[in-house]
mmCIF file of C-alpha atoms in Angstrom:
data_model
loop_
_atom_site.group_PDB
_atom_site.id
_atom_site.type_symbol
_atom_site.label_atom_id
_atom_site.label_comp_id
_atom_site.label_asym_id
_atom_site.label_seq_id
_atom_site.Cartn_x
_atom_site.Cartn_y
_atom_site.Cartn_z
ATOM 1 C CA UNK A 46 27.745 -12.905 -27.399
ATOM 2 C CA UNK A 47 27.449 -12.163 -31.084
ATOM 3 C CA UNK A 48 24.898 -9.586 -32.231
ATOM 4 C CA UNK A 49 24.164 -8.667 -35.847
ATOM 5 C CA UNK A 50 23.412 -4.982 -36.260
ATOM 6 C CA UNK A 51 21.967 -3.327 -39.356
ATOM 7 C CA UNK A 52 22.431 0.444 -39.381
ATOM 8 C CA UNK A 53 19.738 2.164 -41.467
ATOM 9 C CA UNK A 54 21.556 5.471 -41.955
ATOM 10 C CA UNK A 55 24.850 3.944 -43.025
ATOM 11 C CA UNK A 56 23.097 1.083 -44.824
ATOM 12 C CA UNK A 57 25.595 -1.383 -43.365
ATOM 13 C CA UNK A 58 25.352 -4.655 -41.472
ATOM 14 C CA UNK A 59 27.975 -5.755 -38.976
ATOM 15 C CA UNK A 60 28.520 -8.529 -36.465
ATOM 16 C CA UNK A 61 29.341 -7.213 -32.995
ATOM 17 C CA UNK A 62 31.160 -9.038 -30.247
ATOM 18 C CA UNK A 63 29.022 -7.806 -27.360
ATOM 19 C CA UNK A 64 29.974 -8.283 -23.720
ATOM 20 C CA UNK A 65 27.047 -6.457 -22.141
ATOM 21 C CA UNK A 66 23.485 -7.463 -21.372
ATOM 22 C CA UNK A 67 20.996 -4.948 -22.699
ATOM 23 C CA UNK A 68 20.284 -2.393 -25.467
ATOM 24 C CA UNK A 69 21.613 0.500 -23.372
ATOM 25 C CA UNK A 70 25.014 -1.189 -23.050
ATOM 26 C CA UNK A 71 25.079 -2.066 -26.751
ATOM 27 C CA UNK A 72 24.447 1.576 -27.668
ATOM 28 C CA UNK A 73 27.245 2.642 -25.336
ATOM 29 C CA UNK A 74 29.587 0.153 -27.029
ATOM 30 C CA UNK A 75 28.561 1.470 -30.472
ATOM 31 C CA UNK A 76 28.818 5.077 -29.204
ATOM 32 C CA UNK A 77 25.254 5.817 -30.310
ATOM 33 C CA UNK A 78 23.005 8.323 -28.585
ATOM 34 C CA UNK A 79 19.604 6.745 -27.729
ATOM 35 C CA UNK A 80 17.976 10.109 -28.521
ATOM 36 C CA UNK A 81 19.027 9.795 -32.170
ATOM 37 C CA UNK A 82 18.058 6.181 -32.877
ATOM 38 C CA UNK A 83 15.357 3.536 -32.448
ATOM 39 C CA UNK A 84 16.318 -0.129 -31.995
ATOM 40 C CA UNK A 85 14.150 -2.920 -33.378
ATOM 41 C CA UNK A 86 14.310 -6.731 -33.326
ATOM 42 C CA UNK A 87 12.033 -8.531 -35.784
ATOM 43 C CA UNK A 88 10.199 -5.206 -36.263
ATOM 44 C CA UNK A 89 9.528 -5.017 -32.530
ATOM 45 C CA UNK A 90 10.568 -1.766 -30.802
ATOM 46 C CA UNK A 91 13.072 -2.307 -27.991
ATOM 47 C CA UNK A 92 13.588 -0.085 -24.950
ATOM 48 C CA UNK A 93 17.054 0.493 -23.531
ATOM 49 C CA UNK A 94 16.375 -1.991 -20.720
ATOM 50 C CA UNK A 95 15.623 -4.860 -23.134
ATOM 51 C CA UNK A 96 17.909 -7.847 -22.605
ATOM 52 C CA UNK A 97 19.766 -9.128 -25.657
ATOM 53 C CA UNK A 98 20.493 -12.735 -26.603
ATOM 54 C CA UNK A 99 23.296 -14.374 -28.526
ATOM 55 C CA UNK A 100 22.668 -14.251 -32.324
ATOM 56 C CA UNK A 101 20.121 -11.435 -31.984
ATOM 57 C CA UNK A 102 19.484 -9.566 -35.229
ATOM 58 C CA UNK A 103 18.895 -5.868 -34.636
ATOM 59 C CA UNK A 104 18.036 -2.907 -36.844
ATOM 60 C CA UNK A 105 19.042 0.560 -35.719
ATOM 61 C CA UNK A 106 16.795 3.198 -37.280
ATOM 62 C CA UNK A 107 17.793 6.840 -37.547
ATOM 63 C CA UNK A 108 15.510 9.379 -35.879
ATOM 64 C CA UNK A 109 16.859 12.205 -38.026
ATOM 65 C CA UNK A 110 15.678 12.424 -41.630
ATOM 66 C CA UNK A 111 18.164 12.567 -44.446
ATOM 67 C CA UNK A 112 17.168 15.981 -45.799
ATOM 68 C CA UNK B 99 9.732 -2.784 -18.820
ATOM 69 C CA UNK B 100 5.940 -2.593 -18.499
ATOM 70 C CA UNK B 101 3.532 0.174 -19.485
ATOM 71 C CA UNK B 102 2.599 2.125 -16.363
ATOM 72 C CA UNK B 103 -1.007 2.303 -17.546
ATOM 73 C CA UNK B 104 -1.815 -1.259 -18.605
ATOM 74 C CA UNK B 105 1.212 -3.468 -17.817
ATOM 75 C CA UNK B 106 1.723 -4.386 -21.480
ATOM 76 C CA UNK B 107 5.297 -4.372 -22.816
ATOM 77 C CA UNK B 108 6.612 -0.798 -22.974
ATOM 78 C CA UNK B 109 8.148 0.580 -26.180
ATOM 79 C CA UNK B 110 9.341 3.979 -24.893
ATOM 80 C CA UNK B 111 9.973 5.675 -21.595
ATOM 81 C CA UNK B 112 8.276 9.064 -21.519
ATOM 82 C CA UNK B 113 8.797 11.680 -18.814
ATOM 83 C CA UNK B 114 5.721 10.451 -16.953
ATOM 84 C CA UNK B 115 6.659 6.761 -17.280
ATOM 85 C CA UNK B 116 7.071 3.847 -19.706
ATOM 86 C CA UNK B 117 4.228 3.246 -22.174
ATOM 87 C CA UNK B 118 3.132 0.475 -24.547
ATOM 88 C CA UNK B 119 2.319 0.885 -28.246
ATOM 89 C CA UNK B 120 -1.395 1.607 -27.673
ATOM 90 C CA UNK B 121 -0.834 4.179 -24.948
ATOM 91 C CA UNK B 122 2.027 5.836 -26.848
ATOM 92 C CA UNK B 123 -0.170 6.313 -29.933
ATOM 93 C CA UNK B 124 -2.958 7.737 -27.782
ATOM 94 C CA UNK B 125 -0.567 10.060 -25.914
ATOM 95 C CA UNK B 126 1.059 11.280 -29.146
ATOM 96 C CA UNK B 127 -2.197 11.953 -30.986
ATOM 97 C CA UNK B 128 -3.711 13.743 -27.991
ATOM 98 C CA UNK B 129 -0.635 15.952 -27.728
ATOM 99 C CA UNK B 130 -0.972 17.005 -31.380
ATOM 100 C CA UNK B 131 -4.743 17.591 -31.110
ATOM 101 C CA UNK B 132 -4.287 19.650 -27.915
ATOM 102 C CA UNK B 133 -1.623 21.778 -29.641
ATOM 103 C CA UNK B 134 -4.037 22.487 -32.509
ATOM 104 C CA UNK B 135 -6.746 23.514 -30.049
ATOM 105 C CA UNK B 136 -4.663 25.443 -27.516
ATOM 106 C CA UNK B 137 -2.953 27.601 -30.138
ATOM 107 C CA UNK B 138 -6.014 27.728 -32.437
ATOM 108 C CA UNK B 139 -3.933 26.428 -35.324
ATOM 109 C CA UNK B 140 -7.037 25.491 -37.299
ATOM 110 C CA UNK B 141 -10.387 27.233 -37.548
ATOM 111 C CA UNK B 142 -13.608 25.642 -38.843
ATOM 112 C CA UNK B 143 -13.586 27.335 -42.262
ATOM 113 C CA UNK B 144 -9.869 27.043 -42.930
ATOM 114 C CA UNK B 145 -8.714 25.748 -46.281
ATOM 115 C CA UNK B 146 -5.669 23.758 -45.338
ATOM 116 C CA UNK B 147 -2.477 23.122 -47.229
ATOM 117 C CA UNK B 148 0.000 20.638 -45.776
ATOM 118 C CA UNK B 149 3.556 21.213 -46.991
ATOM 119 C CA UNK B 150 4.986 17.732 -47.465
ATOM 120 C CA UNK B 151 8.392 16.414 -48.376
ATOM 121 C CA UNK B 152 7.381 12.768 -48.038
ATOM 122 C CA UNK B 153 9.416 12.249 -44.877
ATOM 123 C CA UNK B 154 8.228 11.053 -41.462
ATOM 124 C CA UNK B 155 7.283 14.511 -40.150
ATOM 125 C CA UNK B 156 5.128 15.537 -43.088
ATOM 126 C CA UNK B 157 3.383 12.166 -43.400
ATOM 127 C CA UNK B 158 2.646 12.186 -39.660
ATOM 128 C CA UNK B 159 1.281 15.737 -39.636
ATOM 129 C CA UNK B 160 -0.850 15.087 -42.730
ATOM 130 C CA UNK B 161 -2.321 11.908 -41.237
ATOM 131 C CA UNK B 162 -3.101 13.591 -37.912
ATOM 132 C CA UNK B 163 -4.571 16.774 -39.361
ATOM 133 C CA UNK B 164 -6.899 14.641 -41.467
ATOM 134 C CA UNK B 165 -7.817 12.617 -38.375
ATOM 135 C CA UNK B 166 -8.429 15.834 -36.407
ATOM 136 C CA UNK B 167 -10.767 17.146 -39.121
ATOM 137 C CA UNK B 168 -12.674 13.853 -39.174
ATOM 138 C CA UNK B 169 -13.035 13.801 -35.359
ATOM 139 C CA UNK B 170 -14.376 17.360 -35.459
ATOM 140 C CA UNK B 171 -16.701 16.587 -38.394
ATOM 141 C CA UNK B 172 -14.959 19.036 -40.677
ATOM 142 C CA UNK B 173 -14.745 18.577 -44.422
ATOM 143 C CA UNK B 174 -11.490 16.848 -45.408
ATOM 144 C CA UNK B 175 -12.029 18.130 -48.966
ATOM 145 C CA UNK B 176 -10.553 21.382 -47.645
ATOM 146 C CA UNK B 177 -7.266 19.550 -47.090
ATOM 147 C CA UNK B 178 -4.622 19.772 -49.826
ATOM 148 C CA UNK B 179 -1.031 18.588 -49.977
ATOM 149 C CA UNK B 180 1.737 20.630 -51.530
ATOM 150 C CA UNK B 181 5.180 19.264 -52.324
ATOM 151 C CA UNK B 182 8.155 21.047 -53.819
ATOM 152 C CA UNK B 183 10.416 19.296 -56.285
ATOM 153 C CA UNK B 184 13.645 21.283 -56.105
ATOM 154 C CA UNK B 185 15.280 19.076 -58.704
ATOM 155 C CA UNK B 186 17.788 17.020 -56.714
ATOM 156 C CA UNK B 187 18.755 13.904 -58.634
ATOM 157 C CA UNK B 188 18.547 10.536 -56.828
ATOM 158 C CA UNK B 189 16.836 12.091 -53.808
ATOM 159 C CA UNK B 190 13.581 13.958 -54.243
ATOM 160 C CA UNK B 191 12.156 11.388 -56.659
ATOM 161 C CA UNK B 192 12.362 8.765 -53.870
ATOM 162 C CA UNK B 193 10.623 10.891 -51.215
ATOM 163 C CA UNK B 194 7.987 12.031 -53.734
ATOM 164 C CA UNK B 195 7.301 8.410 -54.654
ATOM 165 C CA UNK B 196 6.614 7.696 -50.956
ATOM 166 C CA UNK B 197 4.437 10.798 -50.746
ATOM 167 C CA UNK B 198 2.379 9.939 -53.825
ATOM 168 C CA UNK B 199 1.700 6.504 -52.367
ATOM 169 C CA UNK B 200 0.753 7.993 -48.993
ATOM 170 C CA UNK B 201 -1.566 10.650 -50.485
ATOM 171 C CA UNK B 202 -3.309 7.967 -52.529
ATOM 172 C CA UNK B 203 -3.832 5.876 -49.385
ATOM 173 C CA UNK B 204 -5.107 8.916 -47.497
ATOM 174 C CA UNK B 205 -7.248 10.082 -50.440
ATOM 175 C CA UNK B 206 -5.917 13.632 -50.392
ATOM 176 C CA UNK B 207 -5.103 15.827 -53.377
ATOM 177 C CA UNK B 208 -1.399 16.326 -54.026
ATOM 178 C CA UNK B 209 0.068 19.256 -55.920
ATOM 179 C CA UNK B 210 3.751 19.237 -56.839
ATOM 180 C CA UNK B 211 5.476 22.502 -57.721
ATOM 181 C CA UNK B 212 8.691 22.006 -59.648
ATOM 182 C CA UNK B 213 11.532 24.501 -59.342
ATOM 183 C CA UNK B 214 12.398 23.634 -62.938
ATOM 184 C CA UNK B 215 9.027 24.957 -64.149
ATOM 185 C CA UNK B 216 8.506 27.777 -61.656
ATOM 186 C CA UNK B 217 12.041 29.164 -61.496
ATOM 187 C CA UNK B 218 13.466 27.698 -64.715
ATOM 188 C CA UNK B 219 16.235 25.980 -62.778
ATOM 189 C CA UNK B 220 16.632 22.729 -60.889
ATOM 190 C CA UNK B 221 18.711 23.014 -57.725
ATOM 191 C CA UNK B 222 21.335 20.735 -59.313
ATOM 192 C CA UNK B 223 21.640 22.999 -62.364
ATOM 193 C CA UNK B 224 21.650 26.197 -60.295
ATOM 194 C CA UNK B 225 24.493 24.946 -58.095
ATOM 195 C CA UNK B 226 26.557 23.778 -61.073
ATOM 196 C CA UNK B 227 25.999 27.107 -62.805
ATOM 197 C CA UNK B 228 26.964 29.178 -59.739
ATOM 198 C CA UNK B 229 30.075 27.049 -59.276
ATOM 199 C CA UNK B 230 31.118 27.782 -62.875
ATOM 200 C CA UNK B 231 30.716 31.490 -62.161
ATOM 201 C CA UNK B 232 32.949 31.112 -59.111
ATOM 202 C CA UNK B 233 30.100 31.877 -56.693
ATOM 203 C CA UNK B 234 30.020 29.635 -53.647
ATOM 204 C CA UNK B 235 26.461 29.362 -52.346
ATOM 205 C CA UNK B 236 25.469 26.784 -49.752
ATOM 206 C CA UNK B 237 22.979 24.328 -51.316
ATOM 207 C CA UNK B 238 20.790 24.293 -48.172
ATOM 208 C CA UNK B 239 20.564 28.089 -48.268
ATOM 209 C CA UNK B 240 19.280 28.229 -51.862
ATOM 210 C CA UNK B 241 17.042 25.217 -51.285
ATOM 211 C CA UNK B 242 15.542 26.840 -48.158
ATOM 212 C CA UNK B 243 14.841 30.160 -49.897
ATOM 213 C CA UNK B 244 13.280 28.480 -52.920
ATOM 214 C CA UNK B 245 11.216 26.054 -50.854
ATOM 215 C CA UNK B 246 9.760 28.815 -48.638
ATOM 216 C CA UNK B 247 9.043 30.919 -51.740
ATOM 217 C CA UNK B 248 7.311 28.099 -53.637
ATOM 218 C CA UNK B 249 5.415 26.786 -50.612
ATOM 219 C CA UNK B 250 3.868 30.207 -49.921
ATOM 220 C CA UNK B 251 3.124 30.762 -53.624
ATOM 221 C CA UNK B 252 1.636 27.269 -54.009
ATOM 222 C CA UNK B 253 -0.522 27.513 -50.877
ATOM 223 C CA UNK B 254 -1.846 30.896 -51.991
ATOM 224 C CA UNK B 255 -2.620 29.577 -55.493
ATOM 225 C CA UNK B 256 -4.557 26.729 -53.861
ATOM 226 C CA UNK B 257 -6.508 29.493 -52.039
ATOM 227 C CA UNK B 258 -5.519 28.036 -48.682
ATOM 228 C CA UNK B 259 -5.851 29.990 -45.446
ATOM 229 C CA UNK B 260 -3.437 27.877 -43.387
ATOM 230 C CA UNK B 261 -0.149 26.265 -44.299
ATOM 231 C CA UNK B 262 0.793 23.297 -42.146
ATOM 232 C CA UNK B 263 4.390 22.194 -41.761
ATOM 233 C CA UNK B 264 5.872 19.152 -40.036
ATOM 234 C CA UNK B 265 8.316 21.075 -37.832
ATOM 235 C CA UNK B 266 8.831 19.186 -34.575
ATOM 236 C CA UNK B 267 10.115 20.069 -31.097
ATOM 237 C CA UNK B 268 13.724 19.277 -32.041
ATOM 238 C CA UNK B 269 13.601 21.535 -35.133
ATOM 239 C CA UNK B 270 12.256 24.400 -33.058
ATOM 240 C CA UNK B 271 14.645 23.938 -30.110
ATOM 241 C CA UNK B 272 17.578 23.851 -32.556
ATOM 242 C CA UNK B 273 16.386 27.069 -34.220
ATOM 243 C CA UNK B 274 15.943 28.860 -30.878
ATOM 244 C CA UNK B 275 19.440 27.872 -29.676
ATOM 245 C CA UNK B 276 21.038 28.685 -33.060
ATOM 246 C CA UNK B 277 19.492 32.161 -33.040
ATOM 247 C CA UNK B 278 20.773 32.774 -29.507
ATOM 248 C CA UNK B 279 24.272 31.469 -30.249
ATOM 249 C CA UNK B 280 24.486 33.608 -33.407
ATOM 250 C CA UNK B 281 22.925 36.674 -31.733
ATOM 251 C CA UNK B 282 20.046 36.572 -34.245
ATOM 252 C CA UNK B 283 17.299 36.754 -31.641
ATOM 253 C CA UNK B 284 15.091 38.851 -33.941
ATOM 254 C CA UNK B 285 14.826 35.829 -36.271
ATOM 255 C CA UNK B 286 13.112 33.970 -33.431
ATOM 256 C CA UNK B 287 10.149 36.364 -33.795
ATOM 257 C CA UNK B 288 9.182 34.192 -36.777
ATOM 258 C CA UNK B 289 9.156 30.996 -34.709
ATOM 259 C CA UNK B 290 6.375 29.593 -32.497
ATOM 260 C CA UNK B 291 3.437 27.230 -33.166
ATOM 261 C CA UNK B 292 1.836 29.816 -35.481
ATOM 262 C CA UNK B 293 3.755 32.351 -37.526
ATOM 263 C CA UNK B 294 3.470 34.717 -40.467
ATOM 264 C CA UNK B 295 1.509 37.885 -41.023
ATOM 265 C CA UNK B 296 -2.176 37.683 -40.189
ATOM 266 C CA UNK B 297 -4.694 38.690 -42.875
ATOM 267 C CA UNK B 298 -2.096 39.513 -45.524
ATOM 268 C CA UNK B 299 -3.158 38.793 -49.097
ATOM 269 C CA UNK B 300 0.299 37.585 -50.121
ATOM 270 C CA UNK B 301 1.068 35.405 -47.109
ATOM 271 C CA UNK B 302 -0.473 32.194 -45.897
ATOM 272 C CA UNK B 303 -0.040 31.745 -42.116
ATOM 273 C CA UNK B 304 2.129 28.794 -41.119
ATOM 274 C CA UNK B 305 1.213 26.421 -38.311
ATOM 275 C CA UNK B 306 3.096 23.573 -36.646
ATOM 276 C CA UNK B 307 0.892 20.902 -35.033
ATOM 277 C CA UNK B 308 3.979 18.759 -34.137
ATOM 278 C CA UNK B 309 5.439 21.696 -32.180
ATOM 279 C CA UNK B 310 5.628 19.771 -28.886
ATOM 280 C CA UNK B 311 6.578 16.386 -30.379
ATOM 281 C CA UNK B 312 10.235 15.339 -30.054
ATOM 282 C CA UNK B 313 11.676 13.996 -33.299
ATOM 283 C CA UNK B 314 12.158 10.540 -31.755
ATOM 284 C CA UNK B 315 8.441 10.332 -30.948
ATOM 285 C CA UNK B 316 7.531 11.362 -34.509
ATOM 286 C CA UNK B 317 9.761 8.648 -35.971
ATOM 287 C CA UNK B 318 8.364 6.097 -33.538
ATOM 288 C CA UNK B 319 4.789 7.045 -34.437
ATOM 289 C CA UNK B 320 5.553 6.784 -38.175
ATOM 290 C CA UNK B 321 7.059 3.314 -37.637
ATOM 291 C CA UNK B 322 4.102 2.097 -35.566
ATOM 292 C CA UNK B 323 1.639 3.421 -38.155
ATOM 293 C CA UNK B 324 3.709 1.796 -40.923
ATOM 294 C CA UNK B 325 3.908 4.983 -42.991
ATOM 295 C CA UNK B 326 5.871 4.502 -46.232
ATOM 296 C CA UNK B 327 9.040 6.344 -45.222
ATOM 297 C CA UNK B 328 12.445 5.351 -46.555
ATOM 298 C CA UNK B 329 15.697 6.736 -45.252
ATOM 299 C CA UNK B 330 17.315 8.610 -48.123
ATOM 300 C CA UNK B 331 20.044 11.133 -47.603
ATOM 301 C CA UNK B 332 20.063 14.353 -49.604
ATOM 302 C CA UNK B 333 23.352 14.493 -51.564
ATOM 303 C CA UNK B 334 23.787 18.089 -50.347
ATOM 304 C CA UNK B 335 23.109 17.298 -46.667
ATOM 305 C CA UNK B 336 25.770 19.030 -44.622
ATOM 306 C CA UNK B 337 26.982 18.235 -41.160
ATOM 307 C CA UNK B 338 27.055 21.953 -40.481
ATOM 308 C CA UNK B 339 26.096 24.271 -37.661
ATOM 309 C CA UNK B 340 22.565 22.959 -37.172
ATOM 310 C CA UNK B 341 23.836 19.361 -36.991
ATOM 311 C CA UNK B 342 26.319 20.397 -34.291
ATOM 312 C CA UNK B 343 23.500 22.053 -32.287
ATOM 313 C CA UNK B 344 21.305 18.959 -32.835
ATOM 314 C CA UNK B 345 24.010 16.615 -31.531
ATOM 315 C CA UNK B 346 24.693 18.889 -28.559
ATOM 316 C CA UNK B 347 20.993 19.011 -27.626
ATOM 317 C CA UNK B 348 20.680 15.221 -28.032
ATOM 318 C CA UNK B 349 23.682 14.719 -25.726
ATOM 319 C CA UNK B 350 22.123 17.046 -23.185
ATOM 320 C CA UNK B 351 18.712 15.411 -23.510
ATOM 321 C CA UNK B 352 20.258 11.994 -22.945
ATOM 322 C CA UNK B 353 21.897 13.198 -19.735
ATOM 323 C CA UNK B 354 19.202 15.614 -18.570
ATOM 324 C CA UNK B 355 15.711 14.550 -19.675
ATOM 325 C CA UNK B 356 13.406 17.404 -20.598
ATOM 326 C CA UNK B 357 16.102 19.755 -21.922
ATOM 327 C CA UNK B 358 14.464 20.370 -25.320
ATOM 328 C CA UNK B 359 11.031 20.805 -23.761
ATOM 329 C CA UNK B 360 12.590 23.251 -21.292
ATOM 330 C CA UNK B 361 14.058 25.329 -24.122
ATOM 331 C CA UNK B 362 10.657 25.529 -25.847
ATOM 332 C CA UNK B 363 8.712 26.306 -22.643
ATOM 333 C CA UNK B 364 11.129 29.135 -21.796
ATOM 334 C CA UNK B 365 11.075 30.380 -25.374
ATOM 335 C CA UNK B 366 7.267 30.536 -25.469
ATOM 336 C CA UNK B 367 7.314 32.719 -22.349
ATOM 337 C CA UNK B 368 9.573 35.322 -23.977
ATOM 338 C CA UNK B 369 8.230 35.024 -27.546
ATOM 339 C CA UNK B 370 5.616 37.832 -27.088
ATOM 340 C CA UNK B 371 8.441 40.182 -26.005
ATOM 341 C CA UNK B 372 10.604 39.217 -28.992
ATOM 342 C CA UNK B 373 7.648 39.792 -31.345
ATOM 343 C CA UNK B 374 6.870 43.164 -29.749
ATOM 344 C CA UNK B 375 10.479 44.284 -30.113
ATOM 345 C CA UNK B 376 10.545 43.112 -33.736
ATOM 346 C CA UNK B 377 7.421 45.178 -34.520
ATOM 347 C CA UNK B 378 8.978 48.275 -32.893
ATOM 348 C CA UNK B 379 12.374 47.884 -34.598
ATOM 349 C CA UNK B 380 11.321 46.629 -37.996
ATOM 350 C CA UNK B 381 9.006 49.378 -39.181
ATOM 351 C CA UNK B 382 9.556 48.806 -42.909
ATOM 352 C CA UNK B 383 6.328 47.665 -44.571
ATOM 353 C CA UNK B 384 6.369 44.415 -46.472
ATOM 354 C CA UNK B 385 6.972 45.023 -50.183
ATOM 355 C CA UNK B 386 6.162 43.198 -53.374
ATOM 356 C CA UNK B 387 9.144 42.005 -55.373
ATOM 357 C CA UNK B 388 9.375 44.191 -58.473
ATOM 358 C CA UNK B 389 10.284 41.138 -60.579
ATOM 359 C CA UNK B 390 7.875 38.409 -59.469
ATOM 360 C CA UNK B 391 5.351 40.351 -57.306
ATOM 361 C CA UNK B 392 5.832 37.881 -54.433
ATOM 362 C CA UNK B 393 6.315 39.266 -50.879
ATOM 363 C CA UNK B 394 9.772 40.718 -50.227
ATOM 364 C CA UNK B 395 11.669 42.567 -47.513
ATOM 365 C CA UNK B 396 13.676 44.456 -50.120
ATOM 366 C CA UNK B 397 13.006 45.745 -53.627
ATOM 367 C CA UNK B 398 13.777 42.297 -55.052
ATOM 368 C CA UNK B 399 12.904 39.124 -53.172
ATOM 369 C CA UNK B 400 15.545 36.637 -52.068
ATOM 370 C CA UNK B 401 14.533 33.975 -54.616
ATOM 371 C CA UNK B 402 14.824 36.454 -57.504
ATOM 372 C CA UNK B 403 18.181 37.710 -56.176
ATOM 373 C CA UNK B 404 19.514 34.144 -56.444
ATOM 374 C CA UNK B 405 18.095 33.897 -59.970
ATOM 375 C CA UNK B 406 19.792 37.224 -60.724
ATOM 376 C CA UNK B 407 23.134 35.711 -59.650
ATOM 377 C CA UNK B 408 22.455 32.790 -61.967
ATOM 378 C CA UNK B 409 21.750 35.128 -64.862
ATOM 379 C CA UNK B 410 24.937 37.010 -64.069
ATOM 380 C CA UNK B 411 23.210 40.261 -63.026
#
């Protein structure tokens, strides 16, 4: 499935060809530590177990501040 | 995943189970309020200064301290906000804009101390000047010294009896591990939920109500409360030693839940011993800087020594 991911820290948006099912697997594919980020979809907070759908639009927020 | 308390949709899995938005907010606020009470971070007649950068930690701690005062029927007029403008182009102006907006919403008085006025240098100018002189100083080092100096000075000028900072569990766990790895255990004597010299006319005691709150929970809370926080990266931000410790602890936490909390719980057990040893070893009385009269460990304080380098002394 195709997932659009906006990364807050990098200020980039990319389309991902995702073969998994849930947020946890997406983070593994993106090599992101769940401790350091928060995933949202339409401003709704997602847990790692949340199932993803084709054409989902996600924002990955950074837990760490920029200072 | 459902909240274990009400079966609503969960937003985070805590150590005791998954929780929804409502129960997370309640859990988080209670944790902060209990920290304030258990460690007696605030007393009824305290005049409080919250050191704010405008980021998620400082906005969260300001909001919750105000809420705590209201719950306990204490006067929120005793609550002041202090921000330091170090003079970092394209960075601090953004976070201060967020902070001004937030303080207006929260109806709290904001005081901004500018390094340019107080020390006659912006951080940008100081770094450029030192570079010209061939002196390589780390920006975060100078920034840290100046910030601590100005925050203490500002809080004292506001006649505050407590200085609140937004340090969270991750900040503290990183500091504890860094001090162990670098064999600087004596520096850890200055850590803990409450620090600084008690009843000293030059020092305002520092307290950390977010001491037991992991950074991820603080960010989550700030998102849920819709605080005006933008992600802006400091142009001098370094992926240095602390960042390596942070990443290591996050990797460990991801594999072994409760790692950071474990570090802090263990640390709090040995902190009285570290403090006792520090008192026995460090017998030198605190001095007053002979240039600026601010507190100093040596004849001249650290902030003035940096200014001395800038003036070529």
